[in-house]
PDB file of C-alpha atoms in Angstrom:
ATOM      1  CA  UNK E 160      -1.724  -7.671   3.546  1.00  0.00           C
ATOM      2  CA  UNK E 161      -3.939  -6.428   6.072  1.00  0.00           C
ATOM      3  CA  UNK E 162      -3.642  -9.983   8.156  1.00  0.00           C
ATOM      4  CA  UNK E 163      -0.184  -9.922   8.038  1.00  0.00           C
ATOM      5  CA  UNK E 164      -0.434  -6.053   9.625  1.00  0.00           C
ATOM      6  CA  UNK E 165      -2.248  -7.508  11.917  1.00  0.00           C
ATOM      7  CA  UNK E 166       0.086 -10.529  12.935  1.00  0.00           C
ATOM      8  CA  UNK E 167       2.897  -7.264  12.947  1.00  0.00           C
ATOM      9  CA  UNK E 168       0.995  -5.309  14.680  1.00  0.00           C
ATOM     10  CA  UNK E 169      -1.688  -6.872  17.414  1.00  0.00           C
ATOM     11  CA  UNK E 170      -5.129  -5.474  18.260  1.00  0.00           C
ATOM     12  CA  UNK E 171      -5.366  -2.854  20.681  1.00  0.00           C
ATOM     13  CA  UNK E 172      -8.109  -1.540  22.513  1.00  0.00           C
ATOM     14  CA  UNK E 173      -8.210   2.005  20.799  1.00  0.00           C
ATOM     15  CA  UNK E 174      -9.910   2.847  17.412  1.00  0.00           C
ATOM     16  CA  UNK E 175      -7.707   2.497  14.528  1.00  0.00           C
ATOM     17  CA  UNK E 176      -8.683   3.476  11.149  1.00  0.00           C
ATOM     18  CA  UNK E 177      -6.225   2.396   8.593  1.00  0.00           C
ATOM     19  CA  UNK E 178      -6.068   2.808   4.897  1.00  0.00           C
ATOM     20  CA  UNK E 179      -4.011   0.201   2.817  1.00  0.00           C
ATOM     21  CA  UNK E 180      -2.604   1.290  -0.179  1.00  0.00           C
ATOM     22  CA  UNK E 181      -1.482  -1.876  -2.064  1.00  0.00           C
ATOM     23  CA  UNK E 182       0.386  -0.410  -5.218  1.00  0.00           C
ATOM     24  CA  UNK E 183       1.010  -2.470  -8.566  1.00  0.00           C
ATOM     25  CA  UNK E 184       2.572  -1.791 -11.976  1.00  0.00           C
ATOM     26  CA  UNK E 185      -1.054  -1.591 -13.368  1.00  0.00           C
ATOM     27  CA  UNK E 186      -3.238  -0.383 -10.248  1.00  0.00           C
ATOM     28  CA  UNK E 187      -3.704   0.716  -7.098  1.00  0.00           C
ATOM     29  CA  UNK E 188      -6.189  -1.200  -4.509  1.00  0.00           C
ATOM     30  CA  UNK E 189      -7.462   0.948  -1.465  1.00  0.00           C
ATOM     31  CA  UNK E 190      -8.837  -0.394   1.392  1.00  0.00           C
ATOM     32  CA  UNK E 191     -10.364   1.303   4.790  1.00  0.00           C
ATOM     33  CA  UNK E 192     -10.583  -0.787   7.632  1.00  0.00           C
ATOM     34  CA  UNK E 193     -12.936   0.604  10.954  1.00  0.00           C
ATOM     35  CA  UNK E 194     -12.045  -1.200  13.976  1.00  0.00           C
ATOM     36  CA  UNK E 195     -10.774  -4.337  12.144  1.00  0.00           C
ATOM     37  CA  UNK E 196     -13.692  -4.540   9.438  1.00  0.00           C
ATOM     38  CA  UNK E 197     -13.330  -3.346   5.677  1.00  0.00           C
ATOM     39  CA  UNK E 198     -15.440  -0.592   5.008  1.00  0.00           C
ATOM     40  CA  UNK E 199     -14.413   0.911   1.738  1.00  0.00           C
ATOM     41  CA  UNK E 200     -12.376  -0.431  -1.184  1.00  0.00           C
ATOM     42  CA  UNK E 201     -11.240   1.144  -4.254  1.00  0.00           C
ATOM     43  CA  UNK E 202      -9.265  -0.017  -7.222  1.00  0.00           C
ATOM     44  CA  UNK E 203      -7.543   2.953  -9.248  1.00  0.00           C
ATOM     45  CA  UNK E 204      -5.963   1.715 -12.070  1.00  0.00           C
ATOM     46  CA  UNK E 205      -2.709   3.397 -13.292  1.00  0.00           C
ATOM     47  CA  UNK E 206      -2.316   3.899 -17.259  1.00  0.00           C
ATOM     48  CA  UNK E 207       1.121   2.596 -18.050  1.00  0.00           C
ATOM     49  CA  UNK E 208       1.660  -0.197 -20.503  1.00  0.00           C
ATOM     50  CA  UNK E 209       3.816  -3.156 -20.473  1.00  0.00           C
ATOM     51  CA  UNK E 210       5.969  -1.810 -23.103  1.00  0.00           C
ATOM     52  CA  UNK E 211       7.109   0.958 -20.929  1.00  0.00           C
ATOM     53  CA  UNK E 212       8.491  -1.130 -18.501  1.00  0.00           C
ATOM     54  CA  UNK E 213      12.163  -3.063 -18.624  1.00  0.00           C
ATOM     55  CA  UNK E 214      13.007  -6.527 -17.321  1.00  0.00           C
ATOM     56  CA  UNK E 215      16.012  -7.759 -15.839  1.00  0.00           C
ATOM     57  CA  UNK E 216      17.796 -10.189 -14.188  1.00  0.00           C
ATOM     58  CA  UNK E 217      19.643  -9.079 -11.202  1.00  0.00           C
ATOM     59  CA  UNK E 218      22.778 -11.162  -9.866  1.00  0.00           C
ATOM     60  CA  UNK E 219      20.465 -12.351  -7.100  1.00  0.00           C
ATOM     61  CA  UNK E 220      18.355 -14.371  -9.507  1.00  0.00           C
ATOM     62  CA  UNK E 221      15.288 -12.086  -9.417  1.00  0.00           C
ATOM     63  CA  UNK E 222      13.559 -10.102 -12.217  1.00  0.00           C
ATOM     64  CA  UNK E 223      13.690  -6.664 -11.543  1.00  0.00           C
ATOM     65  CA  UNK E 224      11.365  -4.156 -13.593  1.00  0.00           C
ATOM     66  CA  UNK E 225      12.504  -0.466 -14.535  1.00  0.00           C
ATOM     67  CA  UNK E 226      10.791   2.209 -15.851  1.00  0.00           C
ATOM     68  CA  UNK E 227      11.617   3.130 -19.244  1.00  0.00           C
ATOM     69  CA  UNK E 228       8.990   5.590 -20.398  1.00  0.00           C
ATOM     70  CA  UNK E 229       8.668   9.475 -19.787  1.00  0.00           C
ATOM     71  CA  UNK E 230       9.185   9.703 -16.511  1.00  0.00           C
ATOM     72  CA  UNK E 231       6.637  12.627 -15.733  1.00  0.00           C
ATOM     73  CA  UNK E 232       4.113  10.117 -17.366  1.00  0.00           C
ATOM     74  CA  UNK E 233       5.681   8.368 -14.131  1.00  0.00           C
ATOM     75  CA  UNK E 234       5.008  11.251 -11.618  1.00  0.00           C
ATOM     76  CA  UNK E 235       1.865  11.999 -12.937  1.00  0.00           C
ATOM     77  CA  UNK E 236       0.365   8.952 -12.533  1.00  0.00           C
ATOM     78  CA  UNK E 237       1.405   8.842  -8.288  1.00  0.00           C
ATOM     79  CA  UNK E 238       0.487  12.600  -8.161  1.00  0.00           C
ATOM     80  CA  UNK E 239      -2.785  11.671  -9.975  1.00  0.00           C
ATOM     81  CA  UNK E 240      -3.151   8.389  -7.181  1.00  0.00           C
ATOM     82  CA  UNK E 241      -2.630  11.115  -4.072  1.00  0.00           C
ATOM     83  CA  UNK E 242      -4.873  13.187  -5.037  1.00  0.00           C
ATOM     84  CA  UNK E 243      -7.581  10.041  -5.490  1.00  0.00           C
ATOM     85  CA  UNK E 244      -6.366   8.536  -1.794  1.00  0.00           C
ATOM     86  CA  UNK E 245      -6.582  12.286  -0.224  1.00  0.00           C
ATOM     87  CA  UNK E 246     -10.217  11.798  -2.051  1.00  0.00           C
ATOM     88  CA  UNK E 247     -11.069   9.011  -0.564  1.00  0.00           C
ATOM     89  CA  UNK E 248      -9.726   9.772   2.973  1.00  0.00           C
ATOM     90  CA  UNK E 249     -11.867  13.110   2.285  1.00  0.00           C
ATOM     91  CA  UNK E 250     -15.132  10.683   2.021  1.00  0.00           C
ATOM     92  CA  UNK E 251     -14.327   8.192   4.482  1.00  0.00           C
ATOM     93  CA  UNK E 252     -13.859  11.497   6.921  1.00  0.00           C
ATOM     94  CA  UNK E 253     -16.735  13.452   5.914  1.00  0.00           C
ATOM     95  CA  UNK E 254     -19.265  11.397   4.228  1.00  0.00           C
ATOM     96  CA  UNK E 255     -19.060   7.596   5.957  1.00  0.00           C
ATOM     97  CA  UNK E 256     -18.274   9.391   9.154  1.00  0.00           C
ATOM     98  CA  UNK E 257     -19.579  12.464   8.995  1.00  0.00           C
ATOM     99  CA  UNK E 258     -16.147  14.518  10.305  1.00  0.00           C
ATOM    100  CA  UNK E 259     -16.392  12.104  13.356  1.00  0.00           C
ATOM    101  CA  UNK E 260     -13.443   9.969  12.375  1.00  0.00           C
ATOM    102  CA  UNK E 261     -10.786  10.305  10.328  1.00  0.00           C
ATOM    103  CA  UNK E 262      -7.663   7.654   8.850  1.00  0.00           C
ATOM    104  CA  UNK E 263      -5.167   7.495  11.907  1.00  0.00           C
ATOM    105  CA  UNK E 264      -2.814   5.103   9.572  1.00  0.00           C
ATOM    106  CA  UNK E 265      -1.666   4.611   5.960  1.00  0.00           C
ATOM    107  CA  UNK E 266      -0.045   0.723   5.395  1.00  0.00           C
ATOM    108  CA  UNK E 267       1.857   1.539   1.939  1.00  0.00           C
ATOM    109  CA  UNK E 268       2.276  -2.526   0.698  1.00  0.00           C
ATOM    110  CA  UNK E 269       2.842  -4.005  -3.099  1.00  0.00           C
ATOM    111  CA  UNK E 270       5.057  -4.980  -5.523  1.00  0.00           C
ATOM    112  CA  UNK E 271       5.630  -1.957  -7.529  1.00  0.00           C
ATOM    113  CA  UNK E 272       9.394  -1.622  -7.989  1.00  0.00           C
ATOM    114  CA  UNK E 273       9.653   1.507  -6.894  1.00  0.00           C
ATOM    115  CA  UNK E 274       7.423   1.294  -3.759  1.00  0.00           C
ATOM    116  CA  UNK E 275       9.996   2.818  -1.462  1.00  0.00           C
ATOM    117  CA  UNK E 276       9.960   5.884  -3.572  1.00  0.00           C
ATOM    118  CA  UNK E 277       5.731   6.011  -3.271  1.00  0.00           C
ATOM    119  CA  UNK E 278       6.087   5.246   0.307  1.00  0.00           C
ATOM    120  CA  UNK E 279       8.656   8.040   1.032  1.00  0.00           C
ATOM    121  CA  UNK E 280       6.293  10.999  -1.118  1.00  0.00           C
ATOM    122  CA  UNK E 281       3.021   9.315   1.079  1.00  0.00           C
ATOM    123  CA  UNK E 282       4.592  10.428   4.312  1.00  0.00           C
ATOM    124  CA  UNK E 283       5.629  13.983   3.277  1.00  0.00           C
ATOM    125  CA  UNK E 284       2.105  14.276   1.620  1.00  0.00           C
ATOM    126  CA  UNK E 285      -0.472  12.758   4.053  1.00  0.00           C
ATOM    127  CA  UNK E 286      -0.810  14.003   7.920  1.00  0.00           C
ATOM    128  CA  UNK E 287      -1.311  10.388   8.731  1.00  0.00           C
ATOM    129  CA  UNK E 288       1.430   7.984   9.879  1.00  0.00           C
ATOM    130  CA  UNK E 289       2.304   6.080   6.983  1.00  0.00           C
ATOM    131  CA  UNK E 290       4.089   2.882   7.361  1.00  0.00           C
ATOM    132  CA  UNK E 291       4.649  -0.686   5.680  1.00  0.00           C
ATOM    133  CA  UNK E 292       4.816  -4.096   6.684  1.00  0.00           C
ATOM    134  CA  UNK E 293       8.190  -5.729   7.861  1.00  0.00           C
ATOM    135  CA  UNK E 294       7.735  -9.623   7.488  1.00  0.00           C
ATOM    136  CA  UNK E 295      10.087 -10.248   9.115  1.00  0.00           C
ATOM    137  CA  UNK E 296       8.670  -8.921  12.631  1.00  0.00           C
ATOM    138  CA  UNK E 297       5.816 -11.509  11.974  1.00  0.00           C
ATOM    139  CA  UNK E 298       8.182 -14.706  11.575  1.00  0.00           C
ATOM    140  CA  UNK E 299       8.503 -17.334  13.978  1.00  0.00           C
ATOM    141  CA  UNK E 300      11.950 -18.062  12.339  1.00  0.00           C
ATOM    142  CA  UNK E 301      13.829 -14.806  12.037  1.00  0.00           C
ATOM    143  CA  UNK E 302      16.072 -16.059   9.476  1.00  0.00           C
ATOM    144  CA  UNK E 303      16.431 -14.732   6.210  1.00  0.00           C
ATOM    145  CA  UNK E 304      12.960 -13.494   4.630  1.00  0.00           C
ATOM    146  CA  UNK E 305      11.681 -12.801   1.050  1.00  0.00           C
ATOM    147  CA  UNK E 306      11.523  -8.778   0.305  1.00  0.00           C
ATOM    148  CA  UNK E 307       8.067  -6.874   1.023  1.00  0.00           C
ATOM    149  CA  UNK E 308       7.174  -7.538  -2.534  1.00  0.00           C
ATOM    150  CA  UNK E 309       6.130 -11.107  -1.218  1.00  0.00           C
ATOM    151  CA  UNK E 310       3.721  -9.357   1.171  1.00  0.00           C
ATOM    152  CA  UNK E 311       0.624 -10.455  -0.331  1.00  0.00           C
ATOM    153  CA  UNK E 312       1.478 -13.938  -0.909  1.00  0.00           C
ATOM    154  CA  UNK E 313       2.610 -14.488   2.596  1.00  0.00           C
ATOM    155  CA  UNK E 314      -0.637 -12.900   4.128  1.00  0.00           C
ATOM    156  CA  UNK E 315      -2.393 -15.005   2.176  1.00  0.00           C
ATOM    157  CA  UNK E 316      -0.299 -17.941   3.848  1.00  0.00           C
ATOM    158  CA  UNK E 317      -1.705 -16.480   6.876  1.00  0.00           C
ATOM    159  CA  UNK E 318      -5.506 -17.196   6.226  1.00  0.00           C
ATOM    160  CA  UNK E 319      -6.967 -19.116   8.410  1.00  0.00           C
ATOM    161  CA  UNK E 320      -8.593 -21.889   6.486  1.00  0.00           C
TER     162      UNK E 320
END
C-alpha cells in the first residue's frame, strides 16, 4: 500500500509522517513511516469469527461479506482499534520522538467491507488528515480499475524487483 501512496502521491521535500492503517476482517496492520522509512509496525488483531460474517454474490460477480453478528460486538471492536492507533500515535509522538514530531497523515487502506464506514469515523476522530488511496490516480491507463480492496495486490505489482 504504502508504494502505491507513493506512486499517488510523489515525494516532496517537507517531512511527512504517515500512519497506514491497513484494516482486515481479522486484523488491523499499522505502520509509521518517517521521511519515507518504516519505523513502527503493529498488528492488532480484531476478535470476530468467520461464522459471524455472510457471503454473497453480488450481480457484479464479486463476493461481498456482511456482518451478521451483534453489531456493537462490531463497534466495539473499531472503537477498541482507535483507541490502540490514538496509542500508538501517542508513542510515536512522545516516546520515538520525544513531542518533536507528530503523524501529519493517516492512509486508511484494506479490504474490510465496510472500510468506507472506518474511514469516515477516522476523520471525525483523529486531528490528522486521513485519506485513502485512489488507484486509479496511479494508472497509466485510466480505464476502468479494480475497487480499493485490490490495493494491496496492486502495490505489490508495483515492487520493484
Amino acid at each position: 500500500n504504502y508504494r502505491l501512496y507513493r506512486k499517488q502521491v510523489p515525494k516532496t521535500e517537507e517531512e511527512e509522517q504517515l500512519l497506514i492503517a491497513q484494516f482486515d476482517v481479522h486484523a488491523v496492520n499499522i505502520s509509521i513511516f518517517e521521511d519515507f522509512v518504516p519505523i513502527v509496525m503493529h498488528n492488532i488483531p480484531l476478535d470476530i469469527s468467520d461464522g459471524e460474517w455472510e457471503r454473497k454474490l453480488t450481480k457484479e460477480g464479486r463476493y461481498e461479506l456482511n456482518y451478521i453478528g451483534q453489531a456493537e460486538n462490531l463497534s466495539s471492536q473499531f472503537a477498541d482499534t482507535y483507541k490502540e492507533i490514538s496509542r500508538l500515535i501517542d508513542f510515536y509522538r512522545y516516546t520515538i520522538t520525544h513531542g518533536k514530531k507528530n503523524i501529519t497523515k493517516i492512509l486508511v487502506t484494506g479490504d474490510h467491507p465496510y472500510i468506507d464506514q472506518i474511514e469516515k469515523e477516522m476523520g471525525e476522530r483523529f486531528e490528522q488528515k486521513v485519506m485513502s488511496i485512489d488507484p486509479g490516480k496511479a494508472a497509466p491507463n485510466k480505464g476502468d480499475f479494480p475497487p480499493r480492496t485490490f490495493n494491496l495486490a496492486l502495490g505489490l505489482a508495483l515492487k520493484e524487483v
